[in-house]
Coordinates of C-alpha atoms in Angstrom, one line a residue:
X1 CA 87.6 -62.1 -110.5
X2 CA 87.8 -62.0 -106.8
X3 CA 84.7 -60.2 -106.2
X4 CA 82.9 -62.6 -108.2
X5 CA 84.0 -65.5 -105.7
X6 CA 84.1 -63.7 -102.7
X7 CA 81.0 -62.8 -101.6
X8 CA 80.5 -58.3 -100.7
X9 CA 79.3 -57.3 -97.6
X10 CA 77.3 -55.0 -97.0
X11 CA 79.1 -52.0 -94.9
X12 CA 77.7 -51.9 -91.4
X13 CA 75.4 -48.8 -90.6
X14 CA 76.8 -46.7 -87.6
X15 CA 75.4 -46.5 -84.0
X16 CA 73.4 -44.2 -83.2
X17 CA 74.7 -41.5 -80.6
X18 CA 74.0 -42.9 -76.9
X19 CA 71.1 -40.9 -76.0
X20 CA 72.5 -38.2 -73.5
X21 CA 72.2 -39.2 -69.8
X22 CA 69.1 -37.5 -68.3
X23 CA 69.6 -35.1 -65.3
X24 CA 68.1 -33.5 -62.5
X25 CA 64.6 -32.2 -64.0
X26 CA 63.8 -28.8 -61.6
X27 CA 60.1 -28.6 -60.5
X28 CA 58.1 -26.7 -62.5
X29 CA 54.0 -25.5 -63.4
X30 CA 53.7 -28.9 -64.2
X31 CA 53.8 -30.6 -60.6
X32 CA 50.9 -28.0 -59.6
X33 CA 48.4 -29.6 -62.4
X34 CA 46.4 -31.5 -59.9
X35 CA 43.7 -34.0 -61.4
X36 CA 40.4 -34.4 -60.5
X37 CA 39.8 -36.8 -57.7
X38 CA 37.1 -38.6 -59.2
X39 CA 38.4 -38.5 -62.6
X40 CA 36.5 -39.6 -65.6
X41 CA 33.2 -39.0 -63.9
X42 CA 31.5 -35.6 -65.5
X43 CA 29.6 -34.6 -62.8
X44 CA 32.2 -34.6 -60.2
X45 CA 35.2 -33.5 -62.5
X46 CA 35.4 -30.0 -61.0
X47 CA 36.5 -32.1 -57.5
X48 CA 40.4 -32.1 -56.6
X49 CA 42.4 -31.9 -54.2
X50 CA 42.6 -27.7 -53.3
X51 CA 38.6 -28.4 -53.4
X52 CA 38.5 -31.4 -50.6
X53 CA 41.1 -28.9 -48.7
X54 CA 38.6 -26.0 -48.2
X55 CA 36.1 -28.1 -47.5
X56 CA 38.6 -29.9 -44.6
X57 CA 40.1 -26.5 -44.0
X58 CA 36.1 -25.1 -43.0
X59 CA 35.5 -28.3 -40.9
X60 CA 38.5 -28.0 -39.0
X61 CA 38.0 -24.6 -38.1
X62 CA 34.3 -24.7 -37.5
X63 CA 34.9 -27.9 -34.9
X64 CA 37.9 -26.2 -33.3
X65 CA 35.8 -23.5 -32.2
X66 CA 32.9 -25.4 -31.8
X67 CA 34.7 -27.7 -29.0
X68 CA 36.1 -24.4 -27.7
X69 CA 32.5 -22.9 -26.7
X70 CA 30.9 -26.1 -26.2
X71 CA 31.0 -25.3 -22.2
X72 CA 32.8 -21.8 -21.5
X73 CA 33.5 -21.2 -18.0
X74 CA 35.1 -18.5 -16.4
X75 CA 38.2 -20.4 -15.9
X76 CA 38.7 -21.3 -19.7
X77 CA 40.2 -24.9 -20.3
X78 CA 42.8 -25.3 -22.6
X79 CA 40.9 -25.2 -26.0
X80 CA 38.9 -22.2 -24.9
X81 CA 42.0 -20.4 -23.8
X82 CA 43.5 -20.8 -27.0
X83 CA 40.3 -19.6 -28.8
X84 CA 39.9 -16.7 -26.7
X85 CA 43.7 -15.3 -27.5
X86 CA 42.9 -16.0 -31.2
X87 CA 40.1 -13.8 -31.1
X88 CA 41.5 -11.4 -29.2
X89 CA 44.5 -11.3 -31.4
X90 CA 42.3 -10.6 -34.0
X91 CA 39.8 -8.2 -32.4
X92 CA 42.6 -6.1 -31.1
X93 CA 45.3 -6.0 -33.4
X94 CA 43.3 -5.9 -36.8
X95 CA 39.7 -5.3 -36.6
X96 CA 40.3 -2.6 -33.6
X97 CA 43.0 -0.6 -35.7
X98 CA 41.4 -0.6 -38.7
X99 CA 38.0 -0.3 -38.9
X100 CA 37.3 2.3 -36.2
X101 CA 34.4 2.3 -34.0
X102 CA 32.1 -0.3 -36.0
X103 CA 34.2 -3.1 -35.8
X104 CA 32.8 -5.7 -33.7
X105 CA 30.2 -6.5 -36.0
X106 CA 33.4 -7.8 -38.5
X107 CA 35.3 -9.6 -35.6
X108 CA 33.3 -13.2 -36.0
X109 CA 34.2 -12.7 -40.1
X110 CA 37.8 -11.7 -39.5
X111 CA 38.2 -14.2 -37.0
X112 CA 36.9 -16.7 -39.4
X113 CA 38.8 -15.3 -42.0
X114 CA 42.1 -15.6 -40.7
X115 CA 41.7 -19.2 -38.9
X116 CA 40.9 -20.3 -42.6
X117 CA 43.8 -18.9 -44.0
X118 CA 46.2 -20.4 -41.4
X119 CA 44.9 -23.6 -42.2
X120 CA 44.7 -23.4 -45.8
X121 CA 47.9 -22.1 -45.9
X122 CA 49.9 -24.4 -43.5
X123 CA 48.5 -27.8 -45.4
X124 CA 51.3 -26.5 -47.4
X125 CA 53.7 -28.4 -44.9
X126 CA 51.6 -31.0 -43.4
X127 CA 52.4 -34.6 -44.1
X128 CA 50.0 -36.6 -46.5
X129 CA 48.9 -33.2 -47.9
X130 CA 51.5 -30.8 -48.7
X131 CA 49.6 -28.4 -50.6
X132 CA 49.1 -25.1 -49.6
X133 CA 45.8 -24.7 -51.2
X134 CA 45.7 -21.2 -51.9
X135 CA 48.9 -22.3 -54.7
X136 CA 46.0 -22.8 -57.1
X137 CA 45.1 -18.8 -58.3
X138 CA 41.2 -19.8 -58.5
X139 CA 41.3 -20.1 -54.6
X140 CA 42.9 -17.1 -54.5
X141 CA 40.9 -15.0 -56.7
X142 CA 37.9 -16.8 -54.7
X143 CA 38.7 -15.3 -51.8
X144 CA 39.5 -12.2 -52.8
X145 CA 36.5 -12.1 -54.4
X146 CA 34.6 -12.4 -51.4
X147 CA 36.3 -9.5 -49.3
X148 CA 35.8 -7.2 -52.4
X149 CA 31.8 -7.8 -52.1
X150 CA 32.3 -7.2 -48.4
X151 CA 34.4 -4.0 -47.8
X152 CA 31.6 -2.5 -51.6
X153 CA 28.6 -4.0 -49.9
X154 CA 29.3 -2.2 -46.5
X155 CA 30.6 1.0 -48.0
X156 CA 27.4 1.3 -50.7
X157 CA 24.6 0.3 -47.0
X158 CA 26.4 3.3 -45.4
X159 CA 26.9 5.9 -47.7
X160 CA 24.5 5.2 -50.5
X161 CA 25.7 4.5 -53.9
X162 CA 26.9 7.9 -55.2
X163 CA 28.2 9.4 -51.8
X164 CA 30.4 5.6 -51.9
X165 CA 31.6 6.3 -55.6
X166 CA 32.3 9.8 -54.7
X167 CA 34.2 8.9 -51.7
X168 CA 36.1 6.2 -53.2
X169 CA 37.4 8.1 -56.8
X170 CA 37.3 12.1 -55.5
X171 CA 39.8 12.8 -53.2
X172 CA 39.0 15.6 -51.2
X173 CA 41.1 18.8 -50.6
X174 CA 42.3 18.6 -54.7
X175 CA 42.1 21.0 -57.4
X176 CA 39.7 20.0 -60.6
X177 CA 42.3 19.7 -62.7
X178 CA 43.8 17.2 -60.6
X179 CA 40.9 15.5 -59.6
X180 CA 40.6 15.1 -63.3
X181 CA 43.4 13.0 -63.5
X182 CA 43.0 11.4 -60.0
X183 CA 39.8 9.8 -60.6
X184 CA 40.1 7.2 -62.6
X185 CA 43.5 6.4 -61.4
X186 CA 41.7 5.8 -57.8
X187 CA 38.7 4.1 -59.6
X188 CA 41.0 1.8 -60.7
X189 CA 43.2 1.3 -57.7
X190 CA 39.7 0.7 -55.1
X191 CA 37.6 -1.2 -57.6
X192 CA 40.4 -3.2 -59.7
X193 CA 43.6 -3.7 -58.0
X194 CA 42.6 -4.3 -54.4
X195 CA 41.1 -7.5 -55.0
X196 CA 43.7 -8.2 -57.8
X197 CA 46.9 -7.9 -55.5
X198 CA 45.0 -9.0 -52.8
X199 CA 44.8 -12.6 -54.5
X200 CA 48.2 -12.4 -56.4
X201 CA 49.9 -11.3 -53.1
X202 CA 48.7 -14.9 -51.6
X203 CA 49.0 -16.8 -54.3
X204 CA 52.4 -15.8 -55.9
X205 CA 54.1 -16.4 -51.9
X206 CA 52.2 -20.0 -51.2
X207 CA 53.2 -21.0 -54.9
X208 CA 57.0 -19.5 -54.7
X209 CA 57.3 -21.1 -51.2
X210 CA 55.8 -24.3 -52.2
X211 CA 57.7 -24.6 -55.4
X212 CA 60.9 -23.5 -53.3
X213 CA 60.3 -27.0 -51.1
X214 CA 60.6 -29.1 -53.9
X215 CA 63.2 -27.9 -55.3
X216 CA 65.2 -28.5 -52.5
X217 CA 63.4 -31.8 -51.3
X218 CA 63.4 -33.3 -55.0
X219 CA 67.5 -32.0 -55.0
X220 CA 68.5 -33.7 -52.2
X221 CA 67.0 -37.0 -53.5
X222 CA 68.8 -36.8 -57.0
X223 CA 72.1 -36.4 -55.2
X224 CA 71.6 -38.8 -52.9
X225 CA 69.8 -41.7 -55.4
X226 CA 70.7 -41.0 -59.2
X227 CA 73.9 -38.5 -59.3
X228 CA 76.8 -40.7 -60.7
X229 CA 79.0 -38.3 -57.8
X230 CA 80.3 -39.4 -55.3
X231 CA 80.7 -35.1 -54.1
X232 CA 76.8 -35.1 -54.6
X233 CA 76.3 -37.7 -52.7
X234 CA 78.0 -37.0 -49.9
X235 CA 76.2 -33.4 -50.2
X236 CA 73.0 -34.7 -50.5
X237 CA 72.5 -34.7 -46.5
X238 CA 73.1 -31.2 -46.5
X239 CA 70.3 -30.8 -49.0
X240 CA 68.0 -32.5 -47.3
X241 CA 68.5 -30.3 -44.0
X242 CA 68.2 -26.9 -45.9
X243 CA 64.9 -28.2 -47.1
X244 CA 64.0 -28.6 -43.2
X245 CA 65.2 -25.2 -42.8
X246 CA 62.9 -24.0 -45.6
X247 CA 60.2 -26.0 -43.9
X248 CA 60.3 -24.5 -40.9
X249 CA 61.0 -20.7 -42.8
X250 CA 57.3 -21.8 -45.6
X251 CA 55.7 -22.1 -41.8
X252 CA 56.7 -18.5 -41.0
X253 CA 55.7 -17.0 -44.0
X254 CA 52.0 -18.8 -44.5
X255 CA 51.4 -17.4 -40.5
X256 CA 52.6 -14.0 -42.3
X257 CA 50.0 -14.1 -45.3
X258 CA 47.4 -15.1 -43.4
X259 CA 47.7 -12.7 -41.6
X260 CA 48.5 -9.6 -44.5
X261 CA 45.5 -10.6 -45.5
X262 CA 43.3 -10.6 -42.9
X263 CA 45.0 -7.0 -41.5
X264 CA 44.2 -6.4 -45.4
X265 CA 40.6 -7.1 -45.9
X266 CA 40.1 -5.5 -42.3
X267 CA 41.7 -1.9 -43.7
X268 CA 39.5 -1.8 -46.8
X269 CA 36.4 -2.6 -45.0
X270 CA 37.7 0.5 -42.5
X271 CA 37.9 2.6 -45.4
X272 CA 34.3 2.1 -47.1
X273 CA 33.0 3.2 -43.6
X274 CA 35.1 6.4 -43.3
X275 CA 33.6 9.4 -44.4
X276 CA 36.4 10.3 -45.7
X277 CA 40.1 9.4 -47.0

Protein backbone atom coordinates (compact mmCIF):
# COMPACT_ATOMS: atom_id res chain seq x y z
CA UNK A 1 0.00 0.00 0.00
CA UNK A 2 2.80 2.42 0.65
CA UNK A 3 4.71 1.79 -2.37
CA UNK A 4 1.78 2.27 -4.39
CA UNK A 5 1.57 6.03 -3.04
CA UNK A 6 4.92 6.77 -2.55
CA UNK A 7 6.58 7.07 -5.47
CA UNK A 8 10.34 4.46 -5.83
CA UNK A 9 13.41 5.92 -6.63
CA UNK A 10 15.63 4.76 -8.52
CA UNK A 11 19.00 3.86 -6.50
CA UNK A 12 21.74 6.24 -7.43
CA UNK A 13 24.69 4.74 -9.65
CA UNK A 14 28.13 5.18 -7.86
CA UNK A 15 30.99 7.55 -8.83
CA UNK A 16 33.33 6.53 -10.72
CA UNK A 17 36.89 6.26 -9.10
CA UNK A 18 38.68 9.82 -9.37
CA UNK A 19 41.06 9.20 -12.09
CA UNK A 20 44.53 8.82 -10.35
CA UNK A 21 46.57 12.03 -10.25
CA UNK A 22 49.11 12.13 -13.08
CA UNK A 23 52.83 12.33 -12.26
CA UNK A 24 56.11 13.20 -13.43
CA UNK A 25 56.25 11.56 -17.05
CA UNK A 26 60.31 10.69 -17.49
CA UNK A 27 61.70 11.60 -21.08
CA UNK A 28 61.69 8.97 -23.24
CA UNK A 29 62.25 7.80 -27.42
CA UNK A 30 59.33 9.77 -27.85
CA UNK A 31 60.78 13.43 -27.33
CA UNK A 32 63.54 12.52 -30.08
CA UNK A 33 60.62 11.96 -32.94
CA UNK A 34 61.38 15.19 -34.61
CA UNK A 35 58.77 16.21 -37.44
CA UNK A 36 59.55 17.39 -40.62
CA UNK A 37 59.92 21.07 -40.90
CA UNK A 38 57.86 21.58 -43.83
CA UNK A 39 55.42 19.11 -42.86
CA UNK A 40 52.62 18.02 -45.16
CA UNK A 41 54.60 18.98 -48.27
CA UNK A 42 55.86 15.53 -50.13
CA UNK A 43 58.67 16.85 -51.64
CA UNK A 44 60.34 18.31 -48.72
CA UNK A 45 59.18 15.79 -46.09
CA UNK A 46 62.57 14.21 -45.61
CA UNK A 47 63.57 18.02 -44.15
CA UNK A 48 63.87 18.32 -40.18
CA UNK A 49 65.61 19.69 -37.89
CA UNK A 50 69.09 17.23 -37.55
CA UNK A 51 68.95 17.92 -41.52
CA UNK A 52 68.92 21.99 -41.29
CA UNK A 53 71.79 21.27 -38.49
CA UNK A 54 74.32 19.68 -40.89
CA UNK A 55 73.67 21.90 -43.27
CA UNK A 56 74.25 24.96 -40.46
CA UNK A 57 76.87 22.82 -38.86
CA UNK A 58 78.95 22.85 -42.77
CA UNK A 59 78.36 26.60 -43.07
CA UNK A 60 79.62 27.41 -39.86
CA UNK A 61 82.64 25.53 -40.22
CA UNK A 62 83.39 26.38 -43.86
CA UNK A 63 82.97 30.40 -42.95
CA UNK A 64 85.08 30.02 -39.82
CA UNK A 65 87.88 28.90 -41.74
CA UNK A 66 87.18 30.83 -44.58
CA UNK A 67 87.44 34.25 -42.45
CA UNK A 68 90.49 32.60 -40.88
CA UNK A 69 92.63 32.48 -44.32
CA UNK A 70 90.93 35.31 -45.92
CA UNK A 71 94.37 37.40 -45.26
CA UNK A 72 97.06 35.16 -43.37
CA UNK A 73 99.92 37.08 -42.27
CA UNK A 74 102.82 36.08 -40.44
CA UNK A 75 101.62 37.50 -37.31
CA UNK A 76 98.20 35.63 -37.30
CA UNK A 77 95.20 37.70 -35.89
CA UNK A 78 93.00 36.25 -33.60
CA UNK A 79 90.72 34.03 -35.91
CA UNK A 80 93.81 32.73 -37.75
CA UNK A 81 95.54 31.85 -34.55
CA UNK A 82 92.76 29.87 -33.42
CA UNK A 83 92.61 28.01 -36.81
CA UNK A 84 96.11 27.39 -36.93
CA UNK A 85 96.18 25.56 -33.29
CA UNK A 86 93.12 23.56 -34.51
CA UNK A 87 94.91 22.29 -37.32
CA UNK A 88 97.79 21.65 -35.69
CA UNK A 89 96.02 19.89 -32.93
CA UNK A 90 94.81 17.77 -35.44
CA UNK A 91 97.86 17.36 -37.74
CA UNK A 92 99.96 16.42 -34.80
CA UNK A 93 98.08 14.60 -32.39
CA UNK A 94 95.86 12.42 -34.70
CA UNK A 95 96.75 12.34 -38.35
CA UNK A 96 100.68 12.37 -37.35
CA UNK A 97 100.31 9.32 -34.84
CA UNK A 98 98.29 7.39 -36.80
CA UNK A 99 98.65 7.34 -40.27
CA UNK A 100 102.49 7.31 -40.55
CA UNK A 101 104.30 9.01 -43.20
CA UNK A 102 101.36 9.71 -45.74
CA UNK A 103 99.37 11.71 -43.69
CA UNK A 104 99.26 15.19 -44.76
CA UNK A 105 97.29 14.41 -47.63
CA UNK A 106 94.22 13.39 -44.82
CA UNK A 107 94.97 16.57 -42.60
CA UNK A 108 92.43 19.06 -44.57
CA UNK A 109 89.66 15.79 -44.23
CA UNK A 110 90.51 15.26 -40.60
CA UNK A 111 90.52 18.66 -39.85
CA UNK A 112 87.20 19.08 -41.49
CA UNK A 113 86.12 16.14 -39.88
CA UNK A 114 86.55 16.92 -36.45
CA UNK A 115 85.41 20.77 -36.68
CA UNK A 116 82.13 19.16 -37.90
CA UNK A 117 81.73 17.03 -35.16
CA UNK A 118 82.37 19.70 -32.54
CA UNK A 119 79.72 21.52 -33.91
CA UNK A 120 77.28 18.97 -34.54
CA UNK A 121 77.77 17.71 -31.36
CA UNK A 122 77.80 20.82 -29.08
CA UNK A 123 74.27 22.13 -30.75
CA UNK A 124 73.39 19.66 -28.17
CA UNK A 125 73.63 22.51 -25.48
CA UNK A 126 73.24 25.61 -27.49
CA UNK A 127 70.15 27.75 -26.71
CA UNK A 128 67.30 27.73 -29.38
CA UNK A 129 68.68 24.31 -30.67
CA UNK A 130 69.53 21.91 -28.16
CA UNK A 131 69.93 19.03 -30.33
CA UNK A 132 72.94 17.32 -30.68
CA UNK A 133 72.44 16.16 -34.11
CA UNK A 134 74.27 13.10 -34.28
CA UNK A 135 71.16 11.81 -31.49
CA UNK A 136 69.38 10.82 -34.57
CA UNK A 137 71.33 7.11 -35.61
CA UNK A 138 70.85 8.02 -39.56
CA UNK A 139 73.45 10.87 -39.00
CA UNK A 140 75.39 8.62 -37.36
CA UNK A 141 75.43 5.69 -39.62
CA UNK A 142 75.95 8.61 -42.33
CA UNK A 143 78.98 9.43 -41.14
CA UNK A 144 80.36 6.41 -40.47
CA UNK A 145 79.50 5.51 -43.70
CA UNK A 146 81.71 7.91 -45.16
CA UNK A 147 85.01 7.06 -43.18
CA UNK A 148 84.39 3.36 -44.05
CA UNK A 149 84.58 4.29 -48.01
CA UNK A 150 87.56 6.37 -47.08
CA UNK A 151 90.08 4.24 -44.86
CA UNK A 152 88.58 0.77 -48.11
CA UNK A 153 89.06 3.28 -50.87
CA UNK A 154 92.63 4.22 -49.75
CA UNK A 155 93.64 0.77 -48.70
CA UNK A 156 92.21 -1.07 -52.17
CA UNK A 157 94.44 2.39 -54.50
CA UNK A 158 97.52 1.17 -52.48
CA UNK A 159 97.55 -2.34 -52.28
CA UNK A 160 95.25 -3.51 -54.98
CA UNK A 161 92.20 -5.48 -54.19
CA UNK A 162 93.46 -8.87 -53.21
CA UNK A 163 96.78 -7.79 -51.43
CA UNK A 164 94.00 -5.23 -49.35
CA UNK A 165 91.66 -8.33 -48.52
CA UNK A 166 94.66 -10.36 -47.70
CA UNK A 167 96.02 -7.86 -45.50
CA UNK A 168 92.88 -7.00 -43.77
CA UNK A 169 91.47 -10.96 -42.97
CA UNK A 170 95.15 -12.99 -42.90
CA UNK A 171 97.03 -12.14 -40.15
CA UNK A 172 100.48 -12.79 -40.68
CA UNK A 173 102.96 -14.85 -38.48
CA UNK A 174 99.74 -17.56 -37.78
CA UNK A 175 99.40 -21.11 -38.24
CA UNK A 176 96.66 -22.44 -41.02
CA UNK A 177 94.71 -23.80 -38.76
CA UNK A 178 94.37 -20.67 -36.96
CA UNK A 179 94.19 -18.55 -39.81
CA UNK A 180 91.28 -20.70 -40.53
CA UNK A 181 89.37 -19.58 -37.74
CA UNK A 182 90.93 -15.95 -37.77
CA UNK A 183 89.62 -14.97 -41.02
CA UNK A 184 86.41 -14.42 -40.99
CA UNK A 185 86.47 -13.29 -37.50
CA UNK A 186 88.79 -10.24 -38.84
CA UNK A 187 86.59 -10.03 -42.05
CA UNK A 188 84.02 -9.24 -39.91
CA UNK A 189 85.65 -6.99 -37.36
CA UNK A 190 87.43 -4.58 -40.48
CA UNK A 191 84.58 -4.71 -42.91
CA UNK A 192 81.41 -4.92 -40.35
CA UNK A 193 82.04 -3.63 -36.95
CA UNK A 194 84.25 -0.69 -37.60
CA UNK A 195 81.73 1.40 -39.16
CA UNK A 196 79.04 -0.15 -36.91
CA UNK A 197 80.59 0.91 -33.42
CA UNK A 198 82.03 3.63 -35.06
CA UNK A 199 78.38 5.17 -35.43
CA UNK A 200 76.83 3.46 -32.24
CA UNK A 201 79.75 4.76 -30.17
CA UNK A 202 78.46 8.53 -31.20
CA UNK A 203 75.23 8.01 -31.30
CA UNK A 204 74.44 5.93 -28.07
CA UNK A 205 76.75 8.95 -25.89
CA UNK A 206 75.01 12.23 -27.76
CA UNK A 207 71.53 10.32 -27.24
CA UNK A 208 72.31 9.10 -23.40
CA UNK A 209 73.75 12.59 -22.67
CA UNK A 210 70.99 14.42 -24.28
CA UNK A 211 68.34 12.32 -22.81
CA UNK A 212 70.30 12.68 -19.34
CA UNK A 213 69.58 16.74 -19.72
CA UNK A 214 66.02 16.42 -19.78
CA UNK A 215 65.66 14.35 -17.38
CA UNK A 216 67.04 16.51 -15.02
CA UNK A 217 65.80 19.92 -16.71
CA UNK A 218 62.15 18.52 -17.11
CA UNK A 219 62.64 17.16 -13.09
CA UNK A 220 63.41 20.30 -11.73
CA UNK A 221 60.32 21.94 -13.39
CA UNK A 222 57.82 19.23 -12.07
CA UNK A 223 59.03 19.94 -8.60
CA UNK A 224 59.15 23.26 -8.80
CA UNK A 225 55.51 23.86 -10.92
CA UNK A 226 53.21 20.71 -10.48
CA UNK A 227 54.48 18.51 -7.25
CA UNK A 228 51.72 18.96 -4.56
CA UNK A 229 55.23 19.03 -2.00
CA UNK A 230 56.20 21.42 -0.45
CA UNK A 231 59.96 19.03 0.16
CA UNK A 232 59.95 18.97 -3.83
CA UNK A 233 59.59 22.26 -4.10
CA UNK A 234 61.98 23.49 -2.03
CA UNK A 235 64.39 20.80 -3.84
CA UNK A 236 63.53 21.78 -7.13
CA UNK A 237 66.52 24.55 -7.09
CA UNK A 238 68.80 21.93 -6.43
CA UNK A 239 67.55 20.21 -9.58
CA UNK A 240 67.87 22.75 -11.64
CA UNK A 241 71.69 23.41 -10.71
CA UNK A 242 72.62 19.58 -11.21
CA UNK A 243 71.20 20.04 -14.67
CA UNK A 244 73.81 22.98 -15.15
CA UNK A 245 76.35 20.71 -13.87
CA UNK A 246 75.32 18.15 -16.41
CA UNK A 247 75.45 20.89 -18.93
CA UNK A 248 78.60 21.87 -18.45
CA UNK A 249 79.84 17.73 -18.02
CA UNK A 250 77.41 16.94 -22.03
CA UNK A 251 80.09 19.87 -23.09
CA UNK A 252 82.99 17.75 -22.06
CA UNK A 253 81.93 14.69 -23.41
CA UNK A 254 80.70 15.90 -27.13
CA UNK A 255 84.61 17.62 -27.25
CA UNK A 256 85.55 13.87 -26.24
CA UNK A 257 83.51 12.08 -29.14
CA UNK A 258 84.40 14.30 -31.57
CA UNK A 259 87.37 13.77 -30.98
CA UNK A 260 87.33 9.47 -30.51
CA UNK A 261 86.17 9.73 -33.64
CA UNK A 262 88.21 11.65 -35.51
CA UNK A 263 91.58 9.84 -33.66
CA UNK A 264 89.21 6.85 -34.86
CA UNK A 265 88.71 7.30 -38.56
CA UNK A 266 92.46 8.65 -38.61
CA UNK A 267 93.79 4.93 -37.14
CA UNK A 268 91.82 2.93 -39.70
CA UNK A 269 92.86 4.96 -42.61
CA UNK A 270 96.66 4.25 -40.97
CA UNK A 271 95.93 0.74 -41.07
CA UNK A 272 94.74 0.24 -44.84
CA UNK A 273 98.10 1.93 -45.79
CA UNK A 274 100.29 -0.40 -43.60
CA UNK A 275 101.69 -3.20 -45.21
CA UNK A 276 101.13 -4.95 -42.58
CA UNK A 277 99.16 -5.46 -39.10
Amino acid sequence: MISSVWPQVPPVPPSPPAPPAEGFKPPGTSDFDIPPIFEGVPVLEWFDKPTLQLILAALIVFGFFALATKAPSIVPGRLQFLAEKFQGLVRDQIARDNIGPEFRKYVPYLVTLFAFLLVNNVFGIFPFVQFPTFAHPGMAYALAAVTWIIFNYVGLRKHGALDYLKLQTWPPGVPWAVRIILTPIEFISNFILRPVTLSLRLFGNMFAGHLLLLLFVFGAEYMLTTADSIVLNVLSPFAFLFAIVMTFFEAFVQVVQAYIFTILTASYIGASLAEEH
